[in-house]
Amino acid sequence: MLKNSTTTKTKGASDMNWLNESTRTLAVIGLHFGDEGKGKFVDKLTTDWADIVARGTGGANAGHTICIGDEKHVFHLIPSGILHPGKLNVIGNGVAVDPRVVVEELDILKSKNLATDHLRIAYNAHLVLPSHLVIDRLRESGSGKVGSTLRGVGPTYVDHYRRIGLQVRDLRNKDALWKKLKLNLEEHACFMRSFDREVIRDIMEHEHLLEGAYFRPNDLNVVFDSDAIVEQYLAYGRLLAQHIEDTDALMYQAVKSGQRILLEGAQGTLLSERYGTYPYVTASDCTTTGLAQGVGLSVRDVDQTLGIAKAFYMSRVGGGPFPTEMGGEKSERWCAKEGVTRDVELREYPSVSISKTNPIDSTTTEDFFMGVAIRRHGNEYGATTGRPRRVGWFDLPLLRHAAHVVGRDIALTMLDVLDACPEIKICTGYIYAGPDQWVGNRQLTDGHVISCAVPMADILEHCEPLYKVFPGWMSDITGIRSRKDLPRELLNIVSFIESEARVTTRVLSVGPDREQTIFDE
Ligand code: IMP
């Protein structure tokens, strides 16, 4: 499906050996449920290789940390390459754009006297409205809860496909904005009226955006103040005017003229609305196909994809099946509990830890506590929401599926997190233990062994993992810079994964810093 890439490697820096010399468009895609550590690769590739960095999926539900001086900022919409003034940063047509968030992120950059004129926003990307934020919360208050980040992304895509969505270009056209907004708000108000007013009031209190300006709480018929929204959105239009462009044409020209394009994936393959654990997914296709389309390119324009996976564990934020989750339902409940953050968890489980000086001991080997320990050591708390991420063992059936969709060149990240783990479990397959179900022309019955995951929630929730247990390496690997110097125990697991999932590990990440990376030699 992807353009054939030659095997000639990029000349020059040995740490770019894995990149084919002919590659002009490269996609960095998560193979799990997001948060795989894509940012580090995007950062390196932006610095050393790319001319253009482009996002094409998701919205402010994603989050990456950008360090400006000593301060850390979590950015949600502006691509990670923004600190490189020489490189164009593109928010493509497939991104759900909340103009308030873009303006806030631009303000942070401007307040630090940093350049912003290299940001381009697709004129045809769809707009998140204040009402989308409320709809997200209302949907999450009912039985269809998926653990959304509540950034209005899902409802924005819904309106896109219902053909009533507003686009970025509408920010510059008062009449069109007014007309389309009116239609949207009428429909949204109609949806909201099916909910109890107390529920809406509650949500309004949570949602700072709706205090005052956009909401008329005492008016039973008009829920949103369309005048206020039009004024505010036109103001955003004026602030963003210089960035709005036909980015589809820009990207087409960039491919034609041989520029180096880095496609920055958001979320991960297992959250893709098409290939993920449906219905517990996000609302865009976060694979190479969706990403290419979301920046106005064809998947044939993508020369190479680097799939990113955590090793040898995984994480998931929000609801949905997670067969290898450490602590199973107990962990899912704990991570979903309102108000649980890193500090709360530290107070609740002060003695659970994993560190080089304090290896996981026997009290920690209960799966749930192992999950807490790994979460703490890997800092697995959401960048966007602060929620604890659910943690589970590395799952080969899910990787086999993801690699099939995305490609077989992968990077393994977070390896140092398990430095003090005496045993490492890899899920090699599942035993199906649910009701008979047809999947295409084959029937799943109780006891069926599954090696490549069928990524549907109502199948995965009945899958019991089979594990192979490996000894851990129990040493600090953060200073190692060459694959041959890595502990034998660790390399055994990497080889096992490569042969079992038919993937090639191009890069190994042994710490958060850029230099803590081992490339193909
Ligand atoms: P939404 O896209 O915010 O509606 O969330 C849908 C699902 O995707 C929820 O389970 C979220 O936790 C998950 N999700 C969305 N964005 C991210 C992300 O950037 N990292 C990890 N999970 C995400």
Coordinates of C-alpha atoms and ligand atoms in Angstrom, one line a residue:
M1 CA 0.0 0.0 0.0
L2 CA 2.8 2.4 0.9
K3 CA 5.2 3.6 -1.7
N4 CA 8.1 1.1 -2.0
S5 CA 11.0 2.4 -0.1
T6 CA 14.5 1.5 -1.2
T7 CA 16.9 -0.1 1.2
T8 CA 19.6 2.6 0.7
K9 CA 20.1 4.4 4.0
T10 CA 20.5 8.1 4.7
K11 CA 24.1 9.0 4.5
G12 CA 25.7 11.0 7.3
A13 CA 24.9 10.7 11.0
S14 CA 24.8 7.0 12.0
D15 CA 21.8 7.7 14.2
M16 CA 19.8 8.2 11.0
N17 CA 20.8 4.9 9.4
W18 CA 17.3 3.5 9.8
L19 CA 16.0 6.3 7.5
N20 CA 16.0 5.4 3.8
E21 CA 18.0 7.8 1.7
S22 CA 15.0 8.2 -0.7
T23 CA 12.5 9.0 2.1
R24 CA 11.0 12.4 1.7
T25 CA 7.7 11.9 3.6
L26 CA 8.0 10.0 6.9
A27 CA 5.1 9.3 9.3
V28 CA 5.7 8.7 13.1
I29 CA 2.7 6.7 14.3
G30 CA 1.8 5.3 17.7
L31 CA 1.3 1.5 17.7
H32 CA -0.6 1.4 21.0
F33 CA -3.2 3.6 22.7
G34 CA -1.2 6.9 22.4
D35 CA 1.4 8.2 24.7
E36 CA 4.1 5.9 23.3
G37 CA 6.8 8.6 23.4
K38 CA 6.4 9.8 19.8
G39 CA 7.4 13.3 20.8
K40 CA 11.1 12.5 21.3
F41 CA 11.4 11.1 17.7
V42 CA 9.4 14.0 16.3
D43 CA 11.7 16.4 18.1
K44 CA 14.9 14.7 16.8
L45 CA 13.6 14.3 13.3
T46 CA 12.5 18.0 13.2
T47 CA 15.9 19.2 14.4
D48 CA 18.0 16.9 12.2
W49 CA 15.9 16.2 9.1
A50 CA 12.5 17.7 8.3
D51 CA 11.6 20.9 6.4
I52 CA 7.9 20.6 7.4
V53 CA 6.2 19.1 10.4
A54 CA 2.5 18.4 9.9
R55 CA -0.4 17.1 12.0
G56 CA -3.4 15.6 10.3
T57 CA -5.6 13.9 13.0
G58 CA -7.1 14.5 16.4
G59 CA -7.3 17.8 18.1
A60 CA -6.7 19.3 21.5
N61 CA -7.2 15.8 23.0
A62 CA -3.5 15.2 22.2
G63 CA -0.7 16.7 24.3
H64 CA 3.0 17.2 24.0
T65 CA 5.3 19.0 26.4
I66 CA 7.4 21.8 25.0
C67 CA 10.2 23.2 27.1
I68 CA 10.8 26.9 26.8
G69 CA 13.7 27.9 28.9
D70 CA 13.2 26.3 32.3
E71 CA 9.4 26.2 31.9
K72 CA 7.5 23.3 30.6
H73 CA 4.3 23.9 28.5
V74 CA 1.8 21.2 27.4
F75 CA 0.7 22.1 23.8
H76 CA -2.3 20.4 22.3
L77 CA -2.7 21.7 18.8
I78 CA 0.4 23.4 17.5
P79 CA 2.8 20.8 16.1
S80 CA 5.9 19.9 18.1
G81 CA 8.2 21.6 15.5
I82 CA 7.1 25.1 16.4
L83 CA 10.3 26.0 18.3
H84 CA 12.2 25.6 14.9
P85 CA 11.5 28.9 13.1
G86 CA 13.0 27.6 9.8
K87 CA 10.5 24.7 9.5
L88 CA 6.9 25.1 8.5
N89 CA 4.4 23.7 11.0
V90 CA 1.1 22.6 9.5
I91 CA -2.2 21.9 11.2
G92 CA -3.9 19.9 8.4
N93 CA -7.5 19.7 7.2
G94 CA -8.1 16.5 9.3
V95 CA -7.4 18.2 12.7
A96 CA -10.4 19.4 14.8
V97 CA -9.3 22.9 15.5
D98 CA -10.4 24.7 18.7
P99 CA -9.4 28.3 17.9
R100 CA -9.3 29.3 21.6
V101 CA -6.6 26.7 22.2
V102 CA -4.5 27.7 19.2
V103 CA -4.7 31.4 20.2
E104 CA -3.7 30.5 23.8
E105 CA -0.7 28.5 22.5
L106 CA 0.4 31.2 20.2
D107 CA 0.1 33.7 23.1
I108 CA 2.5 31.6 25.2
L109 CA 5.0 31.6 22.3
K110 CA 4.6 35.3 21.7
S111 CA 5.0 36.1 25.4
K112 CA 8.4 34.5 25.2
N113 CA 9.3 36.4 22.1
L114 CA 9.4 33.3 20.0
A115 CA 8.5 33.3 16.3
T116 CA 5.1 32.0 15.3
D117 CA 4.9 33.0 11.6
H118 CA 5.9 29.6 10.4
L119 CA 2.5 28.1 11.6
R120 CA 0.0 27.3 8.9
I121 CA -3.6 26.2 9.6
A122 CA -5.8 24.5 7.0
Y123 CA -8.6 26.7 5.9
N124 CA -10.8 23.6 5.5
A125 CA -10.1 22.0 9.0
H126 CA -13.2 21.7 11.1
L127 CA -13.9 24.0 14.1
V128 CA -14.6 22.9 17.7
L129 CA -17.4 25.0 19.1
P130 CA -18.1 25.7 22.8
S131 CA -21.3 23.5 22.3
H132 CA -19.1 20.6 21.3
L133 CA -17.4 20.7 24.7
V134 CA -20.8 20.5 26.4
I135 CA -21.9 17.6 24.1
D136 CA -18.8 15.7 24.9
R137 CA -19.5 16.0 28.6
L138 CA -23.2 15.1 28.2
R139 CA -22.3 12.0 26.1
E140 CA -19.8 11.0 28.8
S141 CA -22.5 11.4 31.5
G142 CA -24.6 8.6 29.9
S143 CA -24.1 5.0 29.0
G144 CA -22.0 5.6 25.9
K145 CA -19.0 6.7 28.1
V146 CA -15.6 6.0 26.5
G147 CA -13.4 8.1 28.9
S148 CA -13.1 11.0 26.5
T149 CA -10.6 13.8 27.2
L150 CA -13.6 16.2 26.8
R151 CA -12.0 18.5 24.3
G152 CA -15.0 18.4 21.9
V153 CA -13.1 16.4 19.3
G154 CA -15.7 13.6 18.8
P155 CA -18.7 15.9 18.4
T156 CA -16.8 18.1 16.0
Y157 CA -16.1 15.0 13.7
V158 CA -19.7 14.0 14.1
D159 CA -20.8 17.4 12.7
H160 CA -18.3 17.1 9.9
Y161 CA -19.8 13.8 8.8
R162 CA -23.3 15.1 9.3
R163 CA -22.3 17.9 6.9
I164 CA -23.2 20.8 9.2
G165 CA -19.6 21.5 10.4
L166 CA -17.9 24.8 10.5
Q167 CA -14.5 25.2 9.0
V168 CA -11.6 27.4 9.9
R169 CA -12.3 29.6 6.8
D170 CA -15.6 30.5 8.3
L171 CA -13.8 32.5 11.0
R172 CA -13.1 35.1 8.3
N173 CA -16.6 35.3 6.8
K174 CA -19.1 36.8 9.1
D175 CA -22.3 35.9 7.2
A176 CA -21.3 32.3 6.6
L177 CA -20.2 32.0 10.3
W178 CA -23.5 33.4 11.5
K179 CA -25.6 31.1 9.3
K180 CA -23.7 27.9 9.9
L181 CA -23.4 28.6 13.6
K182 CA -27.1 29.1 14.0
L183 CA -27.8 25.8 12.4
N184 CA -25.2 24.1 14.6
L185 CA -26.4 25.6 17.8
E186 CA -30.0 24.8 17.1
E187 CA -29.1 21.2 16.6
H188 CA -26.9 21.1 19.6
A189 CA -29.6 22.8 21.8
C190 CA -32.1 20.2 20.6
F191 CA -29.7 17.4 21.6
M192 CA -29.1 19.1 25.0
R193 CA -32.8 19.5 25.7
S194 CA -33.1 15.7 26.0
F195 CA -30.9 16.0 29.2
D196 CA -32.0 17.1 32.6
R197 CA -31.3 20.9 33.1
E198 CA -29.5 20.0 36.4
V199 CA -27.1 17.8 34.5
I200 CA -26.4 20.7 32.0
R201 CA -26.0 23.1 34.8
D202 CA -23.5 20.8 36.5
I203 CA -21.6 20.5 33.3
M204 CA -21.6 24.3 32.9
E205 CA -20.0 24.7 36.2
H206 CA -17.2 22.3 35.2
E207 CA -16.7 24.0 31.8
H208 CA -15.1 27.4 32.4
L209 CA -15.7 28.4 28.9
L210 CA -19.4 28.5 29.4
E211 CA -19.5 30.7 32.4
G212 CA -21.3 33.8 31.4
A213 CA -20.3 34.7 27.8
Y214 CA -21.7 31.7 25.9
F215 CA -24.5 30.4 28.0
R216 CA -27.9 31.7 29.0
P217 CA -28.8 29.5 31.9
N218 CA -32.1 31.1 32.7
D219 CA -33.5 31.1 29.2
L220 CA -35.3 27.8 28.7
N221 CA -35.3 28.0 24.9
V222 CA -31.9 29.5 23.9
V223 CA -29.1 27.5 25.5
F224 CA -26.2 29.2 23.7
D225 CA -25.7 32.8 23.1
S226 CA -24.9 32.8 19.4
D227 CA -24.1 36.5 19.2
A228 CA -21.4 36.1 21.8
I229 CA -19.9 33.1 20.0
V230 CA -20.0 34.8 16.6
E231 CA -18.1 37.9 18.1
Q232 CA -15.6 35.7 19.8
Y233 CA -15.0 33.5 16.8
L234 CA -14.6 36.5 14.5
A235 CA -12.0 37.8 16.9
Y236 CA -10.2 34.5 16.7
G237 CA -10.4 34.8 12.9
R238 CA -8.6 38.1 13.1
L239 CA -5.9 36.8 15.4
L240 CA -5.3 33.7 13.2
A241 CA -5.7 35.3 9.8
Q242 CA -2.1 35.3 8.9
H243 CA -1.8 31.5 9.6
I244 CA -4.9 30.3 7.6
E245 CA -3.9 28.8 4.3
D246 CA -4.8 26.2 1.7
T247 CA -2.4 23.7 3.3
D248 CA -3.5 20.9 1.0
A249 CA -2.0 22.8 -1.9
L250 CA 1.0 23.7 0.2
M251 CA 1.6 20.0 1.0
Y252 CA 1.1 18.9 -2.6
Q253 CA 3.7 21.4 -3.7
A254 CA 6.1 20.3 -0.9
V255 CA 5.9 16.7 -2.0
K256 CA 6.4 17.7 -5.7
S257 CA 9.4 19.8 -4.9
G258 CA 11.0 17.0 -2.8
Q259 CA 10.8 18.7 0.6
R260 CA 11.3 16.5 3.7
I261 CA 7.9 16.1 5.4
L262 CA 7.5 14.7 8.9
L263 CA 3.9 13.6 9.6
E264 CA 3.4 13.8 13.4
G265 CA 0.9 11.1 14.5
A266 CA -1.5 11.8 17.4
Q267 CA -3.0 9.1 19.7
G268 CA -2.2 5.6 18.4
T269 CA -3.3 2.8 16.1
L270 CA -5.4 1.0 18.8
L271 CA -7.4 4.2 19.2
S272 CA -8.1 4.7 15.5
E273 CA -11.8 4.9 14.8
R274 CA -11.1 2.3 12.0
Y275 CA -8.5 0.0 13.3
G276 CA -8.7 0.5 17.1
T277 CA -10.7 -1.2 19.8
Y278 CA -14.0 0.1 18.7
P279 CA -16.1 1.6 20.2
Y280 CA -13.5 2.7 22.7
V281 CA -11.5 4.8 20.3
T282 CA -11.0 8.4 19.4
A283 CA -12.9 9.9 16.4
S284 CA -10.1 10.0 13.8
D285 CA -8.0 7.4 12.0
C286 CA -4.6 7.8 13.7
T287 CA -2.8 5.4 11.3
T288 CA -0.6 6.4 8.4
T289 CA -3.7 6.4 6.1
G290 CA -5.7 8.8 8.2
L291 CA -2.7 11.0 8.9
A292 CA -1.8 11.4 5.2
Q293 CA -5.3 12.2 4.3
G294 CA -5.6 14.7 7.1
V295 CA -2.8 16.8 5.7
G296 CA -4.1 16.6 2.1
L297 CA -1.8 13.8 0.9
S298 CA -2.3 10.3 -0.4
V299 CA -0.9 7.4 1.6
R300 CA 1.1 6.7 -1.5
D301 CA 3.0 9.9 -0.8
V302 CA 4.3 8.4 2.5
D303 CA 7.7 6.8 1.9
Q304 CA 8.3 5.4 5.3
T305 CA 6.5 4.9 8.6
L306 CA 8.1 4.5 12.1
G307 CA 5.7 2.8 14.5
I308 CA 6.3 3.6 18.1
A309 CA 5.6 1.1 20.9
K310 CA 6.3 1.2 24.6
A311 CA 8.4 -1.7 25.9
F312 CA 7.8 -4.0 27.6
Y313 CA 4.6 -2.6 28.9
M314 CA 1.6 -0.6 27.5
S315 CA -0.7 2.2 28.8
R316 CA -4.2 3.2 28.1
V317 CA -6.2 6.3 29.2
G318 CA -9.9 6.2 29.5
G319 CA -12.3 3.2 29.1
G320 CA -12.1 0.2 26.8
P321 CA -10.7 -3.4 26.8
F322 CA -7.1 -3.9 27.9
P323 CA -6.5 -7.7 28.2
T324 CA -3.0 -7.4 29.9
E325 CA -3.9 -4.7 32.3
M326 CA -2.1 -5.1 35.6
G327 CA -4.7 -5.5 38.3
G328 CA -7.6 -5.9 35.7
E329 CA -10.9 -4.3 36.8
K330 CA -9.4 -3.0 40.1
S331 CA -6.9 -0.9 38.1
E332 CA -9.5 0.3 35.6
R333 CA -11.8 1.4 38.4
W334 CA -8.9 3.1 40.3
C335 CA -7.7 5.0 37.2
A336 CA -11.2 6.1 36.3
K337 CA -12.0 7.4 39.8
E338 CA -12.7 11.1 39.9
G339 CA -9.9 13.2 41.3
V340 CA -7.1 10.6 41.2
T341 CA -3.8 12.2 40.2
R342 CA -0.1 11.3 40.7
D343 CA -0.2 13.0 44.2
V344 CA -3.3 11.3 45.3
E345 CA -1.9 7.9 44.2
L346 CA 1.3 8.6 46.1
R347 CA -0.6 9.3 49.3
E348 CA -2.8 6.2 48.8
Y349 CA 0.1 3.8 48.0
P350 CA 3.2 5.5 49.5
S351 CA 5.3 2.4 49.8
V352 CA 4.8 1.0 46.3
S353 CA 7.9 1.8 44.2
I354 CA 10.2 0.7 41.5
S355 CA 13.6 2.3 41.2
K356 CA 17.2 1.3 40.8
T357 CA 17.8 1.5 44.5
N358 CA 14.6 -0.1 45.5
P359 CA 13.7 -2.9 43.1
I360 CA 10.2 -4.2 43.1
D361 CA 9.9 -6.5 46.1
S362 CA 7.5 -9.3 46.8
T363 CA 4.8 -7.0 48.1
T364 CA 4.8 -5.2 44.8
T365 CA 4.4 -8.3 42.7
E366 CA 0.6 -8.3 43.0
D367 CA -0.3 -7.2 39.5
F368 CA -2.2 -4.1 40.6
F369 CA 0.7 -2.8 42.7
M370 CA 3.1 -3.6 39.9
G371 CA 0.9 -1.4 37.7
V372 CA 1.1 1.4 40.3
A373 CA 4.8 1.1 40.5
I374 CA 5.4 1.2 36.8
R375 CA 3.0 4.1 36.4
R376 CA 4.9 6.0 39.0
H377 CA 8.3 5.2 37.6
G378 CA 7.3 5.9 34.0
N379 CA 5.3 9.0 35.0
E380 CA 2.3 7.6 33.3
Y381 CA -0.2 10.4 34.0
G382 CA -2.1 12.1 31.2
A383 CA -0.4 15.2 29.7
T384 CA -3.9 16.6 28.8
T385 CA -6.0 15.4 31.7
G386 CA -3.5 14.5 34.5
R387 CA -5.4 11.2 34.8
P388 CA -3.4 8.0 35.8
R389 CA -2.9 5.8 32.7
R390 CA -3.9 2.2 33.0
V391 CA -0.8 0.0 32.7
G392 CA -0.5 -3.5 31.3
W393 CA 2.1 -6.0 30.0
F394 CA 3.3 -5.9 26.4
D395 CA 0.7 -7.5 24.2
L396 CA 1.9 -9.3 21.0
P397 CA -1.6 -10.0 19.6
L398 CA -2.3 -6.3 19.6
L399 CA 1.2 -5.5 18.2
R400 CA 0.7 -8.0 15.4
H401 CA -2.5 -6.3 14.5
A402 CA -1.0 -2.8 14.7
A403 CA 2.1 -3.7 12.7
H404 CA -0.1 -5.2 10.0
V405 CA -2.0 -1.9 9.7
V406 CA 0.9 0.5 10.1
G407 CA 4.1 -1.2 9.1
R408 CA 7.0 -3.3 10.5
D409 CA 9.7 -0.7 11.3
I410 CA 9.3 0.1 14.9
A411 CA 10.9 2.0 17.8
L412 CA 10.7 0.6 21.4
T413 CA 10.5 3.3 24.1
M414 CA 10.6 3.6 27.9
L415 CA 12.9 0.5 28.3
D416 CA 14.5 2.0 31.3
V417 CA 11.2 2.0 33.3
L418 CA 11.6 -1.7 33.9
D419 CA 15.2 -1.6 34.9
A420 CA 14.3 -2.9 38.4
C421 CA 11.7 -5.5 37.4
P422 CA 12.8 -9.0 38.3
E423 CA 10.4 -10.7 35.8
I424 CA 8.9 -9.4 32.6
K425 CA 5.7 -10.9 31.1
I426 CA 5.0 -10.8 27.4
C427 CA 1.5 -11.8 26.3
T428 CA 1.9 -14.2 23.4
G429 CA -1.7 -14.9 22.6
Y430 CA -5.2 -15.1 24.1
I431 CA -7.7 -17.8 25.0
Y432 CA -11.1 -16.7 24.0
A433 CA -13.6 -17.2 26.9
G434 CA -16.8 -15.6 25.8
P435 CA -20.0 -16.3 23.9
D436 CA -19.8 -17.7 20.4
Q437 CA -19.3 -14.9 17.9
W438 CA -18.8 -14.7 14.2
V439 CA -15.8 -12.7 12.9
G440 CA -16.2 -12.6 9.2
N441 CA -16.5 -16.2 8.1
R442 CA -14.9 -17.7 11.2
Q443 CA -16.6 -18.4 14.5
L444 CA -15.0 -17.7 17.8
T445 CA -15.9 -20.2 20.5
D446 CA -14.9 -20.8 24.0
G447 CA -11.3 -22.0 24.3
H448 CA -10.3 -20.6 20.9
V449 CA -6.6 -19.5 20.8
I450 CA -6.1 -16.1 19.2
S451 CA -2.6 -14.9 18.1
C452 CA -3.5 -11.7 16.2
A453 CA -6.0 -9.5 18.0
V454 CA -9.4 -8.8 16.6
P455 CA -9.6 -5.3 17.8
M456 CA -13.3 -5.1 18.8
A457 CA -14.2 -4.3 22.4
D458 CA -16.8 -7.1 22.7
I459 CA -14.2 -9.7 21.7
L460 CA -11.2 -8.4 23.5
E461 CA -13.1 -8.2 26.8
H462 CA -13.4 -12.0 26.7
C463 CA -9.8 -12.6 25.9
E464 CA -7.6 -14.1 28.6
P465 CA -3.9 -13.5 28.0
L466 CA -1.3 -16.2 27.7
Y467 CA 2.1 -15.1 29.0
K468 CA 5.7 -16.1 28.5
V469 CA 7.8 -14.9 31.5
F470 CA 11.3 -13.6 31.0
P471 CA 13.9 -12.7 33.6
G472 CA 14.5 -9.0 34.0
W473 CA 17.9 -7.4 33.6
M474 CA 18.0 -5.6 37.0
S475 CA 20.5 -3.0 36.0
D476 CA 20.6 0.6 34.9
I477 CA 20.5 0.9 31.1
T478 CA 20.1 4.7 30.9
G479 CA 23.8 5.3 30.1
I480 CA 24.0 2.7 27.3
R481 CA 24.3 4.0 23.8
S482 CA 25.0 0.9 21.7
R483 CA 22.7 -2.1 21.2
K484 CA 25.5 -4.6 21.8
D485 CA 26.0 -3.2 25.3
L486 CA 22.5 -3.8 26.4
P487 CA 21.9 -6.6 28.9
R488 CA 21.4 -10.0 27.3
E489 CA 18.1 -10.5 29.1
L490 CA 16.7 -7.3 27.4
L491 CA 18.0 -8.2 24.0
N492 CA 16.4 -11.7 24.3
I493 CA 13.0 -10.1 24.8
V494 CA 13.5 -7.7 21.8
S495 CA 14.5 -10.7 19.6
F496 CA 11.5 -12.6 20.8
I497 CA 9.1 -9.7 19.9
E498 CA 10.8 -9.2 16.5
S499 CA 10.4 -12.8 15.5
E500 CA 6.9 -13.3 17.0
A501 CA 5.4 -10.1 15.5
R502 CA 7.6 -9.9 12.4
V503 CA 8.8 -6.4 13.1
T504 CA 12.3 -4.8 13.0
T505 CA 13.4 -2.7 15.9
R506 CA 15.1 0.4 14.4
V507 CA 15.4 2.4 17.5
L508 CA 15.5 1.7 21.2
S509 CA 14.9 4.4 23.8
V510 CA 16.5 4.1 27.2
G511 CA 15.6 7.4 28.8
P512 CA 13.7 10.6 28.2
D513 CA 16.6 12.6 26.8
R514 CA 17.4 12.8 23.2
E515 CA 20.8 11.3 23.6
Q516 CA 19.3 8.3 25.5
T517 CA 18.5 6.7 22.2
I518 CA 20.0 3.7 20.4
F519 CA 19.6 3.6 16.7
D520 CA 20.0 0.8 14.2
E521 CA 23.7 0.1 13.8
Ligands
IMP1 P1 -11.5 11.7 22.8 O1 -10.8 11.6 21.5 O2 -11.0 12.8 23.7 O3 -13.0 11.8 22.7 O4 -11.2 10.4 23.7 C1 -11.6 9.1 23.2 C2 -10.6 8.0 23.8 O5 -9.3 8.3 23.3 C3 -10.5 8.1 25.3 O6 -10.4 6.8 25.8 C4 -9.3 9.0 25.5 O7 -8.7 8.7 26.7 C5 -8.4 8.5 24.4 N1 -7.5 9.5 23.9 C6 -7.7 10.6 23.2 N2 -6.6 11.3 23.0 C7 -5.6 10.6 23.6 C8 -4.2 10.8 23.7 O8 -3.6 11.8 23.1 N3 -3.5 9.9 24.4 C9 -4.1 8.8 24.9 N4 -5.4 8.6 24.9 C10 -6.1 9.5 24.2

